[in-house]
Each structure stands twice: as C-alpha cells, then as structure tokens.
CSV table of C-alpha atoms (C1' of nucleotides) in Angstrom, one decimal:
chain,number,residue,atom,x,y,z
A,1,MET,CA,-35.4,2.1,-14.8
A,2,ALA,CA,-31.7,2.2,-15.4
A,3,ASP,CA,-28.8,1.2,-13.4
A,4,HIS,CA,-25.1,2.0,-13.9
A,5,VAL,CA,-24.6,-0.9,-16.3
A,6,ASP,CA,-27.5,0.3,-18.5
A,7,LEU,CA,-25.6,3.6,-18.8
A,8,VAL,CA,-22.4,1.7,-19.7
A,9,LEU,CA,-24.2,-0.3,-22.4
A,10,ALA,CA,-25.7,2.9,-23.8
A,11,GLN,CA,-22.2,4.4,-24.0
A,12,TRP,CA,-20.8,1.5,-25.8
A,13,SER,CA,-23.5,1.4,-28.4
A,14,GLU,CA,-22.8,5.1,-28.9
A,15,ARG,CA,-19.0,4.9,-29.2
A,16,ARG,CA,-18.5,1.4,-30.6
A,17,PRO,CA,-21.8,0.5,-32.3
A,18,ASP,CA,-20.0,-2.4,-34.1
A,19,LEU,CA,-19.3,-4.1,-30.8
A,20,ASP,CA,-21.9,-6.4,-29.3
A,21,ALA,CA,-21.5,-5.5,-25.6
A,22,SER,CA,-24.5,-7.5,-24.4
A,23,PRO,CA,-22.5,-9.9,-22.3
A,24,MET,CA,-21.7,-7.0,-20.1
A,25,ALA,CA,-25.3,-6.8,-19.0
A,26,VAL,CA,-24.7,-9.9,-16.9
A,27,MET,CA,-21.0,-9.7,-16.3
A,28,GLY,CA,-20.9,-6.0,-15.4
A,29,ARG,CA,-23.7,-6.4,-12.9
A,30,LEU,CA,-22.2,-9.5,-11.4
A,31,LYS,CA,-18.9,-7.7,-10.7
A,32,ARG,CA,-20.6,-4.6,-9.4
A,33,LEU,CA,-22.9,-6.5,-7.2
A,34,ALA,CA,-20.1,-8.6,-5.7
A,35,THR,CA,-18.2,-5.5,-4.9
A,36,LEU,CA,-21.2,-3.8,-3.3
A,37,VAL,CA,-22.1,-6.9,-1.2
A,38,ASP,CA,-18.5,-7.4,-0.1
A,39,GLY,CA,-18.4,-3.9,1.2
A,40,GLU,CA,-21.7,-4.3,3.2
A,41,LEU,CA,-20.6,-7.6,4.7
A,42,ARG,CA,-17.3,-6.1,5.7
A,43,ARG,CA,-19.0,-3.6,7.9
A,44,ASN,CA,-20.7,-6.4,9.8
A,45,PHE,CA,-17.6,-8.4,10.2
A,46,ALA,CA,-15.7,-5.3,11.4
A,47,ALA,CA,-18.2,-4.9,14.2
A,48,HIS,CA,-17.0,-8.3,15.5
A,49,ASP,CA,-13.3,-7.6,14.9
A,50,LEU,CA,-13.3,-9.8,11.9
A,51,ASP,CA,-12.7,-9.5,8.1
A,52,SER,CA,-14.0,-11.5,5.2
A,53,ALA,CA,-10.9,-13.8,5.0
A,54,SER,CA,-11.1,-14.7,8.7
A,55,PHE,CA,-14.8,-15.2,8.6
A,56,ASP,CA,-14.4,-17.4,5.6
A,57,VAL,CA,-12.0,-19.8,7.4
A,58,LEU,CA,-14.0,-19.9,10.6
A,59,ALA,CA,-17.3,-20.5,8.9
A,60,THR,CA,-15.8,-23.2,6.7
A,61,LEU,CA,-14.4,-25.0,9.8
A,62,ARG,CA,-17.7,-24.5,11.7
A,63,ARG,CA,-19.8,-26.2,9.1
A,64,SER,CA,-17.4,-28.9,7.9
A,65,ASN,CA,-17.9,-31.5,10.6
A,66,ALA,CA,-18.6,-32.1,14.3
A,67,GLU,CA,-15.0,-31.6,15.2
A,68,HIS,CA,-14.8,-28.2,13.3
A,69,SER,CA,-11.6,-29.4,11.8
A,70,LEU,CA,-10.0,-29.4,8.3
A,71,THR,CA,-6.7,-29.4,6.6
A,72,PRO,CA,-5.2,-26.3,4.9
A,73,ALA,CA,-5.7,-28.0,1.6
A,74,GLY,CA,-9.4,-28.5,2.3
A,75,LEU,CA,-9.7,-24.9,3.3
A,76,MET,CA,-8.0,-23.9,0.1
A,77,ARG,CA,-10.3,-25.9,-2.1
A,78,SER,CA,-13.3,-24.3,-0.4
A,79,SER,CA,-12.1,-20.8,-0.6
A,80,MET,CA,-10.7,-20.2,-4.0
A,81,VAL,CA,-7.5,-18.6,-2.8
A,82,THR,CA,-4.0,-19.9,-3.1
A,83,SER,CA,-2.2,-22.0,-0.5
A,84,GLY,CA,0.0,-19.1,0.5
A,85,ALA,CA,-3.1,-17.1,1.4
A,86,ILE,CA,-4.4,-19.9,3.5
A,87,THR,CA,-1.1,-20.2,5.4
A,88,GLN,CA,-1.3,-16.5,6.2
A,89,ARG,CA,-4.9,-16.6,7.2
A,90,LEU,CA,-4.2,-19.4,9.6
A,91,ASP,CA,-1.2,-17.6,11.0
A,92,ARG,CA,-3.4,-14.7,11.9
A,93,LEU,CA,-6.2,-16.8,13.3
A,94,GLU,CA,-3.8,-19.0,15.3
A,95,ALA,CA,-2.1,-15.9,16.8
A,96,ARG,CA,-5.5,-14.8,18.0
A,97,GLY,CA,-6.2,-18.1,19.5
A,98,LEU,CA,-9.2,-18.9,17.3
A,99,VAL,CA,-7.8,-22.0,15.7
A,100,THR,CA,-5.1,-24.5,16.4
A,101,ARG,CA,-2.7,-26.3,14.1
A,102,LYS,CA,-1.4,-29.8,14.8
A,103,PRO,CA,0.5,-32.2,12.7
A,104,SER,CA,-1.6,-34.9,11.0
A,105,GLU,CA,-1.3,-38.4,12.6
A,106,THR,CA,-1.6,-40.2,9.3
A,107,ASP,CA,0.1,-37.9,6.8
A,108,GLY,CA,3.6,-36.5,7.6
A,109,ARG,CA,2.9,-33.5,5.3
A,110,GLY,CA,-0.5,-32.7,6.7
A,111,VAL,CA,-1.8,-30.4,9.3
A,112,GLN,CA,-5.1,-30.5,11.1
A,113,VAL,CA,-6.7,-27.1,11.7
A,114,THR,CA,-9.3,-27.0,14.4
A,115,LEU,CA,-11.5,-24.3,15.9
A,116,THR,CA,-10.8,-23.5,19.5
A,117,LYS,CA,-13.6,-22.7,22.0
A,118,ALA,CA,-13.0,-19.0,21.4
A,119,GLY,CA,-13.1,-19.5,17.6
A,120,LEU,CA,-16.3,-21.5,17.9
A,121,ASP,CA,-17.9,-19.0,20.2
A,122,LEU,CA,-16.9,-16.1,17.9
A,123,ILE,CA,-18.2,-17.6,14.7
A,124,ASP,CA,-21.5,-18.7,16.3
A,125,ALA,CA,-21.9,-15.2,17.6
A,126,VAL,CA,-21.3,-13.6,14.2
A,127,LEU,CA,-23.3,-16.0,12.0
A,128,PRO,CA,-26.9,-14.8,12.8
A,129,ALA,CA,-25.9,-11.2,12.1
A,130,HIS,CA,-24.2,-12.3,8.9
A,131,VAL,CA,-27.2,-14.1,7.4
A,132,ALA,CA,-29.4,-11.3,8.6
A,133,THR,CA,-27.3,-8.9,6.7
A,134,GLU,CA,-27.3,-11.0,3.6
A,135,ASP,CA,-31.1,-11.3,3.9
A,136,ARG,CA,-31.4,-7.6,4.2
A,137,LEU,CA,-29.3,-7.1,1.0
A,138,LEU,CA,-31.7,-9.4,-0.8
A,139,ALA,CA,-34.8,-7.6,0.4
A,140,GLY,CA,-35.4,-6.2,-3.1
A,141,LEU,CA,-36.2,-9.6,-4.4
A,142,SER,CA,-39.2,-11.8,-3.6
A,143,THR,CA,-38.7,-15.4,-2.5
A,144,GLU,CA,-39.5,-16.7,-6.0
A,145,GLU,CA,-37.1,-14.2,-7.6
A,146,ARG,CA,-34.4,-15.3,-5.2
A,147,THR,CA,-34.9,-19.0,-6.0
A,148,GLN,CA,-34.9,-18.2,-9.7
A,149,LEU,CA,-31.8,-16.1,-9.4
A,150,ALA,CA,-30.0,-18.8,-7.4
A,151,ASP,CA,-30.9,-21.3,-10.0
A,152,SER,CA,-29.6,-19.2,-12.9
A,153,LEU,CA,-26.3,-18.7,-11.0
A,154,ARG,CA,-26.0,-22.4,-10.3
A,155,THR,CA,-26.5,-23.2,-13.9
A,156,LEU,CA,-23.8,-20.8,-14.8
A,157,LEU,CA,-21.4,-22.1,-12.1
A,158,GLU,CA,-21.9,-25.7,-13.3
A,159,SER,CA,-21.3,-24.7,-16.9
A,160,LEU,CA,-18.0,-23.3,-15.8
A,161,GLY,CA,-17.0,-26.5,-14.1
A,162,ASP,CA,-17.4,-25.3,-10.5
A,163,LYS,CA,-16.6,-28.3,-8.3
A,164,THR,CA,-18.7,-29.8,-5.5
A,165,ASP,CA,-15.7,-30.8,-3.3
B,1,MET,CA,-27.4,-31.4,-9.9
B,2,ALA,CA,-25.4,-29.8,-7.1
B,3,ASP,CA,-22.7,-27.1,-7.1
B,4,HIS,CA,-20.3,-26.1,-4.3
B,5,VAL,CA,-22.9,-23.8,-2.7
B,6,ASP,CA,-25.5,-26.7,-2.5
B,7,LEU,CA,-22.9,-28.6,-0.5
B,8,VAL,CA,-22.3,-25.6,1.8
B,9,LEU,CA,-26.0,-25.2,2.4
B,10,ALA,CA,-26.3,-28.9,3.2
B,11,GLN,CA,-23.5,-28.6,5.7
B,12,TRP,CA,-25.1,-25.7,7.4
B,13,SER,CA,-28.4,-27.4,7.8
B,14,GLU,CA,-26.5,-30.3,9.4
B,15,ARG,CA,-24.4,-28.3,11.8
B,16,ARG,CA,-26.6,-25.4,12.5
B,17,PRO,CA,-30.2,-26.5,11.7
B,18,ASP,CA,-31.5,-23.5,13.6
B,19,LEU,CA,-29.9,-21.1,11.2
B,20,ASP,CA,-31.7,-20.1,8.0
B,21,ALA,CA,-28.8,-20.0,5.6
B,22,SER,CA,-31.0,-19.6,2.5
B,23,PRO,CA,-29.6,-16.1,1.6
B,24,MET,CA,-26.3,-17.9,0.9
B,25,ALA,CA,-27.9,-19.6,-2.1
B,26,VAL,CA,-27.7,-16.3,-3.9
B,27,MET,CA,-24.8,-14.6,-2.0
B,28,GLY,CA,-22.5,-17.5,-2.1
B,29,ARG,CA,-22.9,-18.1,-5.8
B,30,LEU,CA,-22.6,-14.4,-6.5
B,31,LYS,CA,-19.2,-14.3,-4.8
B,32,ARG,CA,-18.0,-17.5,-6.3
B,33,LEU,CA,-19.0,-16.6,-9.8
B,34,ALA,CA,-17.4,-13.2,-9.5
B,35,THR,CA,-14.1,-14.7,-8.4
B,36,LEU,CA,-14.2,-17.3,-11.2
B,37,VAL,CA,-15.0,-14.8,-13.9
B,38,ASP,CA,-12.3,-12.4,-12.7
B,39,GLY,CA,-9.8,-15.1,-13.0
B,40,GLU,CA,-10.9,-16.0,-16.6
B,41,LEU,CA,-10.9,-12.4,-17.7
B,42,ARG,CA,-7.4,-11.8,-16.2
B,43,ARG,CA,-6.0,-14.4,-18.5
B,44,ASN,CA,-7.3,-12.6,-21.5
B,45,PHE,CA,-6.0,-9.3,-20.2
B,46,ALA,CA,-2.5,-10.7,-19.5
B,47,ALA,CA,-2.3,-11.8,-23.2
B,48,HIS,CA,-2.3,-8.1,-24.0
B,49,ASP,CA,0.0,-7.0,-21.2
B,50,LEU,CA,-2.9,-5.6,-19.2
B,51,ASP,CA,-4.7,-6.2,-15.9
B,52,SER,CA,-8.3,-5.7,-14.8
B,53,ALA,CA,-7.5,-2.3,-13.2
B,54,SER,CA,-5.8,-0.9,-16.3
B,55,PHE,CA,-8.5,-2.3,-18.5
B,56,ASP,CA,-11.2,-0.8,-16.4
B,57,VAL,CA,-9.7,2.7,-16.7
B,58,LEU,CA,-9.0,2.5,-20.4
B,59,ALA,CA,-12.4,1.1,-21.2
B,60,THR,CA,-14.1,3.8,-19.1
B,61,LEU,CA,-12.3,6.5,-21.0
B,62,ARG,CA,-12.9,4.8,-24.3
B,63,ARG,CA,-16.7,4.8,-23.9
B,64,SER,CA,-17.2,8.0,-22.0
B,65,ASN,CA,-17.1,10.5,-24.8
B,66,ALA,CA,-15.7,11.3,-28.2
B,67,GLU,CA,-12.5,12.8,-26.6
B,68,HIS,CA,-11.9,9.7,-24.5
B,69,SER,CA,-11.4,12.0,-21.6
B,70,LEU,CA,-12.5,12.1,-17.9
B,71,THR,CA,-11.4,13.5,-14.5
B,72,PRO,CA,-10.0,11.2,-11.8
B,73,ALA,CA,-13.2,11.8,-9.9
B,74,GLY,CA,-15.3,10.6,-12.8
B,75,LEU,CA,-13.2,7.5,-13.1
B,76,MET,CA,-13.5,6.9,-9.3
B,77,ARG,CA,-17.3,7.1,-9.4
B,78,SER,CA,-17.4,4.6,-12.3
B,79,SER,CA,-15.0,2.1,-10.8
B,80,MET,CA,-15.9,1.6,-7.1
B,81,VAL,CA,-12.4,2.0,-5.9
B,82,THR,CA,-10.9,4.8,-3.7
B,83,SER,CA,-9.3,7.9,-5.0
B,84,GLY,CA,-5.8,6.6,-4.0
B,85,ALA,CA,-6.3,3.6,-6.2
B,86,ILE,CA,-7.2,5.8,-9.1
B,87,THR,CA,-4.1,8.0,-8.7
B,88,GLN,CA,-2.0,4.9,-8.7
B,89,ARG,CA,-3.7,3.4,-11.7
B,90,LEU,CA,-3.2,6.6,-13.6
B,91,ASP,CA,0.4,6.7,-12.6
B,92,ARG,CA,1.0,3.3,-14.1
B,93,LEU,CA,-1.0,4.1,-17.3
B,94,GLU,CA,0.7,7.5,-17.7
B,95,ALA,CA,4.2,5.9,-17.3
B,96,ARG,CA,3.3,3.5,-20.1
B,97,GLY,CA,2.1,6.3,-22.4
B,98,LEU,CA,-1.5,5.1,-22.5
B,99,VAL,CA,-3.1,8.2,-21.0
B,100,THR,CA,-2.1,11.8,-20.4
B,101,ARG,CA,-2.9,14.0,-17.4
B,102,LYS,CA,-3.3,17.8,-17.9
B,103,PRO,CA,-4.6,20.4,-15.5
B,104,SER,CA,-8.2,21.5,-16.0
B,105,GLU,CA,-8.7,24.9,-17.6
B,106,THR,CA,-11.7,25.7,-15.6
B,107,ASP,CA,-10.9,24.2,-12.2
B,108,GLY,CA,-7.6,24.7,-10.5
B,109,ARG,CA,-8.0,21.4,-8.5
B,110,GLY,CA,-9.0,19.4,-11.5
B,111,VAL,CA,-7.2,17.1,-13.9
B,112,GLN,CA,-8.2,15.9,-17.3
B,113,VAL,CA,-7.2,12.4,-18.2
B,114,THR,CA,-7.2,11.5,-21.9
B,115,LEU,CA,-6.4,8.3,-23.8
B,116,THR,CA,-3.4,8.7,-26.0
B,117,LYS,CA,-3.3,7.2,-29.5
B,118,ALA,CA,-1.5,4.2,-28.1
B,119,GLY,CA,-4.1,3.8,-25.3
B,120,LEU,CA,-6.9,4.0,-27.8
B,121,ASP,CA,-5.3,1.5,-30.1
B,122,LEU,CA,-4.7,-0.9,-27.2
B,123,ILE,CA,-8.2,-0.8,-25.8
B,124,ASP,CA,-9.7,-1.1,-29.2
B,125,ALA,CA,-7.6,-4.1,-29.9
B,126,VAL,CA,-8.5,-5.8,-26.6
B,127,LEU,CA,-12.2,-5.1,-26.6
B,128,PRO,CA,-13.4,-7.7,-29.1
B,129,ALA,CA,-11.5,-10.5,-27.3
B,130,HIS,CA,-12.8,-9.3,-24.0
B,131,VAL,CA,-16.5,-9.5,-25.0
B,132,ALA,CA,-15.9,-12.7,-26.7
B,133,THR,CA,-14.5,-14.2,-23.5
B,134,GLU,CA,-17.4,-12.9,-21.5
B,135,ASP,CA,-19.8,-14.4,-24.1
B,136,ARG,CA,-18.0,-17.7,-23.9
B,137,LEU,CA,-18.3,-17.7,-20.1
B,138,LEU,CA,-22.1,-17.2,-20.5
B,139,ALA,CA,-22.4,-20.1,-23.0
B,140,GLY,CA,-24.2,-22.2,-20.4
B,141,LEU,CA,-27.2,-19.8,-20.5
B,142,SER,CA,-29.7,-19.3,-23.3
B,143,THR,CA,-30.4,-15.8,-24.6
B,144,GLU,CA,-33.7,-15.7,-22.5
B,145,GLU,CA,-31.9,-16.9,-19.4
B,146,ARG,CA,-29.3,-14.2,-19.8
B,147,THR,CA,-31.9,-11.5,-20.1
B,148,GLN,CA,-33.7,-12.8,-17.1
B,149,LEU,CA,-30.5,-13.0,-15.1
B,150,ALA,CA,-29.5,-9.5,-16.1
B,151,ASP,CA,-32.9,-8.3,-15.0
B,152,SER,CA,-32.8,-9.9,-11.6
B,153,LEU,CA,-29.3,-8.5,-11.0
B,154,ARG,CA,-30.5,-5.0,-12.0
B,155,THR,CA,-33.4,-5.2,-9.7
B,156,LEU,CA,-31.0,-6.1,-6.9
B,157,LEU,CA,-28.6,-3.4,-7.8
B,158,GLU,CA,-31.3,-0.8,-7.9
B,159,SER,CA,-32.7,-1.9,-4.5
B,160,LEU,CA,-29.2,-1.4,-3.1
B,161,GLY,CA,-29.1,2.1,-4.4
B,162,ASP,CA,-26.6,1.6,-7.2
B,163,LYS,CA,-26.3,4.9,-8.9
B,164,THR,CA,-26.6,5.7,-12.6
B,165,ASP,CA,-23.8,8.4,-12.7
C,1,DG,C1',-14.3,40.2,1.4
C,2,DT,C1',-13.8,36.8,5.1
C,3,DG,C1',-14.1,32.4,7.2
C,4,DA,C1',-16.0,27.9,7.1
C,5,DT,C1',-16.9,24.1,4.5
C,6,DC,C1',-16.5,21.2,0.6
C,7,DT,C1',-14.3,19.1,-3.3
C,8,DA,C1',-10.4,17.2,-6.2
C,9,DC,C1',-6.3,15.0,-6.2
C,10,DC,C1',-2.4,13.0,-4.2
C,11,DT,C1',0.7,10.7,-0.5
C,12,DC,C1',1.9,7.0,2.4
C,13,DA,C1',1.9,3.2,5.8
C,14,DC,C1',-0.1,-1.0,6.0
C,15,DC,C1',-2.4,-5.2,4.5
C,16,DG,C1',-3.8,-9.5,2.1
C,17,DC,C1',-3.2,-11.9,-2.0
C,18,DT,C1',-0.7,-14.0,-5.9
C,19,DA,C1',3.0,-16.4,-8.2
C,20,DA,C1',6.8,-19.0,-8.0
C,21,DG,C1',9.1,-22.3,-5.9
C,22,DA,C1',11.4,-25.0,-1.9
C,23,DG,C1',11.2,-29.0,1.0
C,24,DA,C1',9.0,-33.0,2.8
C,25,DT,C1',6.1,-36.9,2.3
C,26,DC,C1',3.1,-40.1,0.0
C,27,DC,C1',1.9,-43.4,-3.6
C,28,DA,C1',1.7,-46.2,-7.9
C,29,DC,C1',4.4,-48.8,-10.5
C,30,DT,C1',8.0,-51.6,-11.7
D,1,DA,C1',13.0,-51.7,-2.5
D,2,DG,C1',13.5,-47.8,-5.7
D,3,DT,C1',12.0,-44.2,-8.5
D,4,DG,C1',9.3,-40.5,-10.4
D,5,DG,C1',5.4,-37.9,-10.1
D,6,DA,C1',1.8,-35.9,-7.2
D,7,DT,C1',0.5,-33.7,-3.0
D,8,DC,C1',0.8,-30.8,1.2
D,9,DT,C1',2.5,-26.9,3.6
D,10,DC,C1',5.2,-23.0,3.9
D,11,DT,C1',8.2,-18.9,2.3
D,12,DT,C1',8.9,-14.6,0.1
D,13,DA,C1',9.0,-10.8,-3.2
D,14,DG,C1',6.1,-7.9,-5.4
D,15,DC,C1',1.7,-5.8,-6.3
D,16,DG,C1',-2.6,-3.3,-6.0
D,17,DG,C1',-5.9,-1.7,-2.8
D,18,DT,C1',-7.6,0.7,1.5
D,19,DG,C1',-7.9,4.3,4.9
D,20,DA,C1',-6.3,8.2,6.9
D,21,DG,C1',-4.9,12.4,6.1
D,22,DG,C1',-2.6,16.5,3.6
D,23,DT,C1',-2.8,20.5,0.3
D,24,DA,C1',-4.8,23.5,-2.8
D,25,DG,C1',-8.6,25.5,-4.9
D,26,DA,C1',-13.7,26.3,-5.1
D,27,DT,C1',-18.0,27.6,-3.0
D,28,DC,C1',-21.2,29.5,0.1
D,29,DA,C1',-23.2,32.4,4.0
D,30,DC,C1',-23.0,36.5,5.9
DNA sequence: GTGATCTACCTCACCGCTAAGAGATCCACT
DNA sequence: AGTGGATCTCTTAGCGGTGAGGTAGATCAC
C-alpha cells in the first residue's frame, strides 16, 4: 500500500538521490493528516454555526473549572495562537452572547472570561458530535494502535518541550 | 510524564465524566504537533526569504519531473489548498522570477508552470536545511519509533481515503 | 454539428491570524 | 517609596487562505 507521502518520497529519491528525505515520512504525514482532520471537523462545527476557533475557546472554558472561566492569557497558553487572535475570538463570542468579559477584581490588567448559559448549552450540545466525529476518523486504527500512536506523539511533543500548563 | 493533552483529558474527565474524550489523545496531539512543527519550519524558511506556501510549490515542482514542471491543477492536488490559493502563490513566485507560466500547447485552458534557474537554485539550497530541521525535530524518537509512527500515520491516512495522485 | 456538461484557471470579497507595538498594571529589588 | 522589567490586554496593518463564481476551452451524447 502507498499513500501520497510514499509517492513524494519516491519522487525525491528519483530527483535528489543524495538527499535523505526520510524525515518527511513522519512530517509529511503529520501535516497532511492535520489538514484532512481539520477539514472534517470544520464540517461538524459548521452544522452548529461554529468554527474551530470558537469551538476551541468554548471547549477550553468548559473544561477548565466549575465556573467555566479563564483569563485571555490562559486561553492563549492553551490554544497556541497569539494574544491578538484571542482578543478577536473573544470579540466574536461576546458579540454572540456566548461569553462575557469582566475586569478582574484582583489584577487591574486582567479580564475574566466566562461562558454564558447560551455558551454552555452550545458547547455541551456540540461536544458529543465532536468526539463522535473524531472517533469516526480514527476508525481505521484498533484500540491498541490508537494508544501506541498517542504515546509516540506524546513522546515527540515532550521532546519538543510542549508544556503542561 | 504528562503533556498538555494529558491535562486536557484529565480536565474533561473531571468536568464531563460522561463524555468519552479518548479520541482527543490522538487528535489533540496531532493538531498540537502540526502547529509546533509548522512554526519551527517557518523559521528555517524565513532565513531563506521563503514561507511554507512558496516552499511547498517550489519543492513540488522540484521533485515532480526532470523538467520541474506541472500544471496549477497538479499543484493543487498535491497541496490540499484551493485553486484560488494556487493562483496567488504562483503570482507571487512568478513576480519573484522563481517560476514561469506558459500556456499549454495541447490544452487551451491549461498552463504549464516551470521552475526557473533561480527557483531551482533556491529550492536546492533550502532543501538540505529543511530536512535537517525536520530530522532535528524528530530527535526524540529512535529510528524504529519513527518507522512505527510513520506506519500508523499512513494507515490512518489510507483509511481516510488519502489519494496517491 | 449542436447543446449540455465538465474542467482549468482566475477573480474578488471576506475572514482569521500574525507581528509589532502601545498602554496599563504588577512585582521584585533596592 | 521608586524604579525597571515583566505581564496582561488590546490595536492595527498586512497577509494568505477560502468560497463563490466567472470565463474559456474541452468533451461527450445524440
């Protein structure tokens, strides 16, 4: 069996036999898979009038604590986007009435972002379909294979210094 | 050991114990890793006045055949972006003198995109550093682990219908 | 040959993110 | 108490991508 990346590797060995392109076997598939998965998930989000960015924020708030509340800085650390992106995501969510922003009581610079009832209801409604979609996308792997794959990816993430915070 | 995704999974089991969030063990890491890797590679590209999009096109042309030549449609199939994105990428590369566009001789609708000497020189200069960066990012995995990881990812890609073309 | 359909490439309005930096506040240290 | 550096949030210009759609040429059925 051969996938797109196998073809790419064969082409490189044909055109640049001096080049050891083997890292692409992992990296190429990683990128390709992430793009494919993103597209599939987007379809599910769209069915609920959401996009990945909004889902990301709502889900992070939902799981963070019993108050469903975080600061923009906390959201930024969790999401791997810049502070400017978080501001804009919150603008959109606030305009839709899914989150509220209120000044921190303890830190004059800080803001507390909290899920509204509508935001909580929405994310709770979307979550089951979301994990079901992810599960469907993983249908090609057995439980053991999934565990093994998750372990390899974690090893890699840790070696790259991915933080727990 | 625990990475960011382990924390996320622990949070979900705390806040929504009814939800089986296990697919996120793979999907969350996939996304996180792809984002991290993209950022690292971008730094390398920037050192050569490139970005991922331009590199993608130049590399695809470089490996495709001895003439370093493809149609926009071929580039689109290889790259997973829309036709509009390919047009704009080619506009930028053509303006920099890295590729040429000429009408197809056999198909009045078609265009043939070819690497110029400058484009060929540039991509050949960037490639070694690129694979070296990818290799460095994989340093946390042994050769066997890399092979096993690549195999799992291929299985997944094939199960999702990723094409060889 | 004609009309319907498909394919290739491009155009453009819109959108979300980045990068750079501004302004305010907090904090450690002296 | 004062100062300098770190942190928090927001602003904005610019960029690359999507999605919808347009035009021209190719292809197919009849």
